[in-house]
PDB file of C-alpha atoms in Angstrom:
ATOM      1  CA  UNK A  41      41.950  -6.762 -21.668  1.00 57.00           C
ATOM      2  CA  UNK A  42      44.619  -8.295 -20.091  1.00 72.00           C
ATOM      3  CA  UNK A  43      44.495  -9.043 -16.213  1.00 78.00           C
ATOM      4  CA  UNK A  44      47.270 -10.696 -14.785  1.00 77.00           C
ATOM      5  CA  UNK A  45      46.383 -13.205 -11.671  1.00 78.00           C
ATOM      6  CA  UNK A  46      43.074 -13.712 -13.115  1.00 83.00           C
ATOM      7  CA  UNK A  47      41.850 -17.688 -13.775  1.00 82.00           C
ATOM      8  CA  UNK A  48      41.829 -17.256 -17.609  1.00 80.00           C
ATOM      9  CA  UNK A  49      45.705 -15.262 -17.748  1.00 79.00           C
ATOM     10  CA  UNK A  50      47.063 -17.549 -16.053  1.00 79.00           C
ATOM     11  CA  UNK A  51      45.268 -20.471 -17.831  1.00 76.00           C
ATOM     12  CA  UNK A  52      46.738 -19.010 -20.917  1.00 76.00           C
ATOM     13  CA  UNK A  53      50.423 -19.014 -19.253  1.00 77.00           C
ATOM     14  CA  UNK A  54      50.159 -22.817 -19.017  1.00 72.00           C
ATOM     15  CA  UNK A  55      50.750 -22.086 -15.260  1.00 65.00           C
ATOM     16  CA  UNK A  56      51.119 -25.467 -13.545  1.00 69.00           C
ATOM     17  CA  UNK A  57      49.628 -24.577 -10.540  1.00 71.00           C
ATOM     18  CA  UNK A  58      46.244 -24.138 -12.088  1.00 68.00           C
ATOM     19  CA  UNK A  59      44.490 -27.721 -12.349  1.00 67.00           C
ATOM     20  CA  UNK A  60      42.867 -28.068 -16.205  1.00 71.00           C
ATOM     21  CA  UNK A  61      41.554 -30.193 -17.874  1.00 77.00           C
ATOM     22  CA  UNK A  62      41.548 -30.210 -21.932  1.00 79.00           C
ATOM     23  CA  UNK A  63      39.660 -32.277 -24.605  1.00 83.00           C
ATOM     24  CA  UNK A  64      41.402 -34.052 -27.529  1.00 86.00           C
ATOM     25  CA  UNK A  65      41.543 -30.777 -29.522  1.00 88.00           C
ATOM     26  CA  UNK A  66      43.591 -29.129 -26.811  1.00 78.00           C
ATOM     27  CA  UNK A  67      40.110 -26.717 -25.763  1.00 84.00           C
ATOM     28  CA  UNK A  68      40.597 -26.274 -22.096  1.00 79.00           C
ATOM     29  CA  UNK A  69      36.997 -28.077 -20.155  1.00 82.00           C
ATOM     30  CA  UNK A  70      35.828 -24.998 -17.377  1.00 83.00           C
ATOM     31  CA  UNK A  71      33.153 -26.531 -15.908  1.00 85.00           C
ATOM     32  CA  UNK A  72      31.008 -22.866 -15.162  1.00 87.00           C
ATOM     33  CA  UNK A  73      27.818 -21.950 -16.609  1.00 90.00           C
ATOM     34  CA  UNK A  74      28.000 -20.589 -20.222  1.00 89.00           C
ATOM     35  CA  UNK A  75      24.976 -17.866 -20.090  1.00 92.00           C
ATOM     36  CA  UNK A  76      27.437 -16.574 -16.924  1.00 93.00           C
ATOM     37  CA  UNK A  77      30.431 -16.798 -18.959  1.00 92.00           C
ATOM     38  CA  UNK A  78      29.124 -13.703 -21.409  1.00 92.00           C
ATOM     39  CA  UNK A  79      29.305 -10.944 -18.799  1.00 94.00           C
ATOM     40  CA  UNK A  80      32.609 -11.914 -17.722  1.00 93.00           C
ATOM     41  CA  UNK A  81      33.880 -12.048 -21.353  1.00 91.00           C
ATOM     42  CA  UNK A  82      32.611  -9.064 -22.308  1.00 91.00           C
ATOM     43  CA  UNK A  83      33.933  -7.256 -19.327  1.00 92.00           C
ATOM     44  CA  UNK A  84      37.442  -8.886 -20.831  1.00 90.00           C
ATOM     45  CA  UNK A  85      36.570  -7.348 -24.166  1.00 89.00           C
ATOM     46  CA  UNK A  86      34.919  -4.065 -23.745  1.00 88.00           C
ATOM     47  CA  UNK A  87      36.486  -3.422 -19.997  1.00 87.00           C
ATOM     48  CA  UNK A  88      32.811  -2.678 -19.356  1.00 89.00           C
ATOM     49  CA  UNK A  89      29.959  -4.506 -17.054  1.00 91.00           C
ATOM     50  CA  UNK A  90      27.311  -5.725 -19.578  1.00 90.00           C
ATOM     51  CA  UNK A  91      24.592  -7.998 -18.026  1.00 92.00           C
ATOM     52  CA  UNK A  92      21.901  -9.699 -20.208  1.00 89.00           C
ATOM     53  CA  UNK A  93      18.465  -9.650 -19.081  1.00 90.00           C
ATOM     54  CA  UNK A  94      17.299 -12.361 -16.989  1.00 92.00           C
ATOM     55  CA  UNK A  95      20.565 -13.289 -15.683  1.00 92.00           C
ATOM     56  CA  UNK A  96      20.982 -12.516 -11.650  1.00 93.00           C
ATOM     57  CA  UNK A  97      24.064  -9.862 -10.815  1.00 93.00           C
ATOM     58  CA  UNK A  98      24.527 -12.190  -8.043  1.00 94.00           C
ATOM     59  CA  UNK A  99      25.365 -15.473 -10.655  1.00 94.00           C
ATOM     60  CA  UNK A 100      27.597 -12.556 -12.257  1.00 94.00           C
ATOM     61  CA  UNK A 101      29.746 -11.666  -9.258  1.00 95.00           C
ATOM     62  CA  UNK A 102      30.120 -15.663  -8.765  1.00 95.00           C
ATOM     63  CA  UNK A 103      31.972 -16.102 -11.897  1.00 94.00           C
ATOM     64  CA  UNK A 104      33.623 -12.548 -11.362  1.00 93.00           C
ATOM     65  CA  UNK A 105      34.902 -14.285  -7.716  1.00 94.00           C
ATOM     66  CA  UNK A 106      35.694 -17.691  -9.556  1.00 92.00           C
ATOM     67  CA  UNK A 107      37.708 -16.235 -12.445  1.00 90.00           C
ATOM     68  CA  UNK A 108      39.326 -14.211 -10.102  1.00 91.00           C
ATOM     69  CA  UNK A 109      38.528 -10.255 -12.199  1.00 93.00           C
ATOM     70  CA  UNK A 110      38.844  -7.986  -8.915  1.00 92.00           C
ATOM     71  CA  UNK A 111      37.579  -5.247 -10.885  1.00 93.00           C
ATOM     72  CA  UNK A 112      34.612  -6.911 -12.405  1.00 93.00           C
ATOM     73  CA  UNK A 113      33.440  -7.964  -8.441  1.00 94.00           C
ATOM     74  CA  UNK A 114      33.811  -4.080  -7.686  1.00 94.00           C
ATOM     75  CA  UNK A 115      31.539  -3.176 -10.847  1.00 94.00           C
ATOM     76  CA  UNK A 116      28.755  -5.737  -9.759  1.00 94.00           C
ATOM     77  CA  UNK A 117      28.968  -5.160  -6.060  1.00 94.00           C
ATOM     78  CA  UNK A 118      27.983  -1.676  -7.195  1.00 94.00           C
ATOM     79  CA  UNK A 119      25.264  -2.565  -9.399  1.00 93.00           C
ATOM     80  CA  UNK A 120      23.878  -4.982  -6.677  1.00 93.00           C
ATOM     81  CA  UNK A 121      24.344  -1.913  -4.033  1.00 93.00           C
ATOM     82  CA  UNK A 122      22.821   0.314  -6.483  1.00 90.00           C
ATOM     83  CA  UNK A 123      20.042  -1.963  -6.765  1.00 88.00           C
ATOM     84  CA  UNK A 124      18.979  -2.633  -3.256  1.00 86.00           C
ATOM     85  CA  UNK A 125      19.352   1.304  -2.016  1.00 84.00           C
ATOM     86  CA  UNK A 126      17.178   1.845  -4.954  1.00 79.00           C
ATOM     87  CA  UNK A 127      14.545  -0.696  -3.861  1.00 74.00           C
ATOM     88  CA  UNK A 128      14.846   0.537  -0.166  1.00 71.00           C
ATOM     89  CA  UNK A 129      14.076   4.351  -1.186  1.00 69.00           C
ATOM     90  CA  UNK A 130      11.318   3.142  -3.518  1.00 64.00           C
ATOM     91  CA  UNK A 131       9.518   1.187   0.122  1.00 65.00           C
ATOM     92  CA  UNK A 132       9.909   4.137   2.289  1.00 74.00           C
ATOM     93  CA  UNK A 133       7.546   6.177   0.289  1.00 77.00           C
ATOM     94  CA  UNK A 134       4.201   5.795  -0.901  1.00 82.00           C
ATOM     95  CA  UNK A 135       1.844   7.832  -3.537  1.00 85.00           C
ATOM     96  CA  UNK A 136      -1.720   8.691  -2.052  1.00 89.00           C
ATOM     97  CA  UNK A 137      -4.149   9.982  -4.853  1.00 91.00           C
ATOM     98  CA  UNK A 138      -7.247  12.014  -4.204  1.00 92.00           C
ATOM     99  CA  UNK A 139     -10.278  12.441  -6.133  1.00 93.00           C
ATOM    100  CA  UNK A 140     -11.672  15.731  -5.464  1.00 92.00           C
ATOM    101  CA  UNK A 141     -14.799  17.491  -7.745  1.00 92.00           C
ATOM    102  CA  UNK A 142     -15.198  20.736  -8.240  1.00 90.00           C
ATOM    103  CA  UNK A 143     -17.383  23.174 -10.061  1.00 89.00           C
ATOM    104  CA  UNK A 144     -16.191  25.108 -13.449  1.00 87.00           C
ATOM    105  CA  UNK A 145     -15.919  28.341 -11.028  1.00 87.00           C
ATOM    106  CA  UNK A 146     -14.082  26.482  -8.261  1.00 88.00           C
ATOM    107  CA  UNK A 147     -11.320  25.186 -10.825  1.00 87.00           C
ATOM    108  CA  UNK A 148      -9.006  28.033 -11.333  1.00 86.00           C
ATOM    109  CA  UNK A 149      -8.651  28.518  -7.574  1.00 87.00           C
ATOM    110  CA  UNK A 150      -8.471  24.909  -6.719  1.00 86.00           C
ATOM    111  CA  UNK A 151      -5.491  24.829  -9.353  1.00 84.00           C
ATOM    112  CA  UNK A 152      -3.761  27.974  -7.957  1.00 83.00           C
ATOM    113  CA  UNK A 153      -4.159  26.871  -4.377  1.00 84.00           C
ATOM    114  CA  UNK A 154      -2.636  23.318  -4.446  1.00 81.00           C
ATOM    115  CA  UNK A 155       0.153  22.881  -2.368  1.00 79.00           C
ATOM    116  CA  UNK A 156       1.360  21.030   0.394  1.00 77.00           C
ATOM    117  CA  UNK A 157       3.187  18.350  -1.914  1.00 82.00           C
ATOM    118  CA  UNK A 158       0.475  17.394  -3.675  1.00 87.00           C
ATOM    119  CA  UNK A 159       0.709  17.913  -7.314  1.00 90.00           C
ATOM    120  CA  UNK A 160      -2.222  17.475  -9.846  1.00 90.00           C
ATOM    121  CA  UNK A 161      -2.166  14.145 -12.033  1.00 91.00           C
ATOM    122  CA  UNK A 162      -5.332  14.777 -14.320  1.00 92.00           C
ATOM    123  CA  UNK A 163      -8.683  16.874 -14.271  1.00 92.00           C
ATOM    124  CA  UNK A 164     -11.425  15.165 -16.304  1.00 91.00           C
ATOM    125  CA  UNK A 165     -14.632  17.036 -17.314  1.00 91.00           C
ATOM    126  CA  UNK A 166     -17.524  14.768 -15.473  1.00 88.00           C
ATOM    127  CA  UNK A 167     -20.195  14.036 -18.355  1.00 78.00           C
ATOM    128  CA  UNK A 168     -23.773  14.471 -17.678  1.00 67.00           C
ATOM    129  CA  UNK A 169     -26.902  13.824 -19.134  1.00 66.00           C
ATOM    130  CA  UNK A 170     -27.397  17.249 -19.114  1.00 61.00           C
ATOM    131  CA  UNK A 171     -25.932  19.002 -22.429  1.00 58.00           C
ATOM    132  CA  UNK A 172     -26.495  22.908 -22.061  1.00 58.00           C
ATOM    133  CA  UNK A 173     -25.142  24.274 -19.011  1.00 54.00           C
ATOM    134  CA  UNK A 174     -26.450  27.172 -17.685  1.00 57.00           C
ATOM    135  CA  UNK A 175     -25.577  29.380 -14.580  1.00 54.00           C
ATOM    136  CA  UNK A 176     -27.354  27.071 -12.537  1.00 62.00           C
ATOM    137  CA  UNK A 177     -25.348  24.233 -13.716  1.00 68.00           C
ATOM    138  CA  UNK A 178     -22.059  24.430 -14.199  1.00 77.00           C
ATOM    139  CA  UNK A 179     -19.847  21.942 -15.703  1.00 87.00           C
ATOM    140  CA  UNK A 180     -17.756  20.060 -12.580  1.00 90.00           C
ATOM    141  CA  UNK A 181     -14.694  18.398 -12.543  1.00 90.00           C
ATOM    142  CA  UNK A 182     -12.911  15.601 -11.376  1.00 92.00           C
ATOM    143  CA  UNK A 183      -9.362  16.412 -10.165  1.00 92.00           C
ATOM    144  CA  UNK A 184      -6.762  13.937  -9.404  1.00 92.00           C
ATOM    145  CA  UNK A 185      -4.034  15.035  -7.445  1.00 92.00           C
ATOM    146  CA  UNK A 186      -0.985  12.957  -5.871  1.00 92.00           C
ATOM    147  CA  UNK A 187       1.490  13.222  -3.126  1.00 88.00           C
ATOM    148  CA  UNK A 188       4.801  11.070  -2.087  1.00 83.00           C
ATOM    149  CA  UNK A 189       4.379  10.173   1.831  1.00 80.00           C
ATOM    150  CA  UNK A 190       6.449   8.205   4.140  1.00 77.00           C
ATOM    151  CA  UNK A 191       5.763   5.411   4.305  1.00 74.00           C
ATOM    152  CA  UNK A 192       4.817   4.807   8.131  1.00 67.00           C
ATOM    153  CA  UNK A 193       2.521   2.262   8.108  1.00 60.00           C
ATOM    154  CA  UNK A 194       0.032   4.772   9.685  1.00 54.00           C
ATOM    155  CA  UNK A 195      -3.240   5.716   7.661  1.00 52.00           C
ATOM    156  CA  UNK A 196      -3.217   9.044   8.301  1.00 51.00           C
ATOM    157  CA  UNK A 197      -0.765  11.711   7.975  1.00 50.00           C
ATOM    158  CA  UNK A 198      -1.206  14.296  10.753  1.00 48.00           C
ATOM    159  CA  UNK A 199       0.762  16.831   8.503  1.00 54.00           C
ATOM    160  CA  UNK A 200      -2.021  16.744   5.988  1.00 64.00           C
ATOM    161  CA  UNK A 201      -4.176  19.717   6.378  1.00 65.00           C
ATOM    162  CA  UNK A 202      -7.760  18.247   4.787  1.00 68.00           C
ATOM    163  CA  UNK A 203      -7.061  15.156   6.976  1.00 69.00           C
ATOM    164  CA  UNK A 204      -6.826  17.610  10.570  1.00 69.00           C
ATOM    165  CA  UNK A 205     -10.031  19.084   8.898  1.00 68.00           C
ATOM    166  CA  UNK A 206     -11.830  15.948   8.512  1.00 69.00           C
ATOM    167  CA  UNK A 207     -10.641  14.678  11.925  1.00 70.00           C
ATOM    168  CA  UNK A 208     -11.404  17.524  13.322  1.00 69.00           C
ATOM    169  CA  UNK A 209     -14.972  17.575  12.058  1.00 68.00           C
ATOM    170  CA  UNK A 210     -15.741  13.870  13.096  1.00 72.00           C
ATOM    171  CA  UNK A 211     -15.133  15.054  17.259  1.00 72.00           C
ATOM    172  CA  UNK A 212     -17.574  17.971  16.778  1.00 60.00           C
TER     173      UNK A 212
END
């Protein structure tokens, strides 16, 4: 991929105006990091953004900027963009998990009735020391349920029905 204006084109022009140094061999010395160097070649071959792991986009759209690939800065400004709305969404939420038991009888309707956001994770039988159940004792549950909140910084969520419930119970 060709891109005219860019550091290596115009390297390969033998334009005059672009100090360069070569060894004996006639290899042209760019003093740049090399693990850098891969993302911007293979944007050169492939016309495509690939970035190896552990290497920053930021040390990416440095040699982008120095080789002068106006393109290549546009596809890692993106990424980086991409990146930091993603992290920004990801902190305004947070998951809050509950751990409520029920009895065998109570589980159909406890499964029927969840709502407000909160969407079941896992029920796990609780074991007991007691093997035969009868009507008297029922098998219970453990049910874990989840729900994305804002983020607020606040403990409670005044939205949250069995938090007014509980609140409400503590002034009585």
């Amino acid at each position: 991929m060709r891109v005219p204006g860019s550091f290596l084109y115009r390297l390969c022009q033998d334009d005059k105006r672009l100090p360069s140094v070569k060894d004996e061999t006639g290899a042209y010395l760019i003093d740049r990091d090399a693990d850098y160097f891969s993302p911007v070649l293979n944007y050169l071959r492939h016309g495509r953004l690939i970035i190896n792991p552990g290497l920053a986009d930021e040390g990416v759209l440095e040699e982008a900027e120095f080789y002068n690939l106006p393109q290549l800065v546009h596809l890692v400004n993106e990424r980086i963009h991409e990146r930091e709305r993603s992290s920004s969404e990801a902190g305004r939420f947070k998951s809050v998990y509950r751990v409520i038991q029920c009895h065998e009888e109570e589980l159909t309707t406890f499964i029927s009735a969840t709502s407000d956001g909160w969407k079941i994770v896992q029920v796990l039988p609780v074991q007991s020391r007691y093997q035969d159940y009868t009507v008297d004792r029922q098998q219970e549950y453990l049910c874990i349920v989840v729900r994305e909140c804002p983020d607020n910084g606040s403990v409670s969520d005044s939205r949250d029905r069995a938090t007014l419930l509980q609140q409400k119970a503590r002034h009585n």
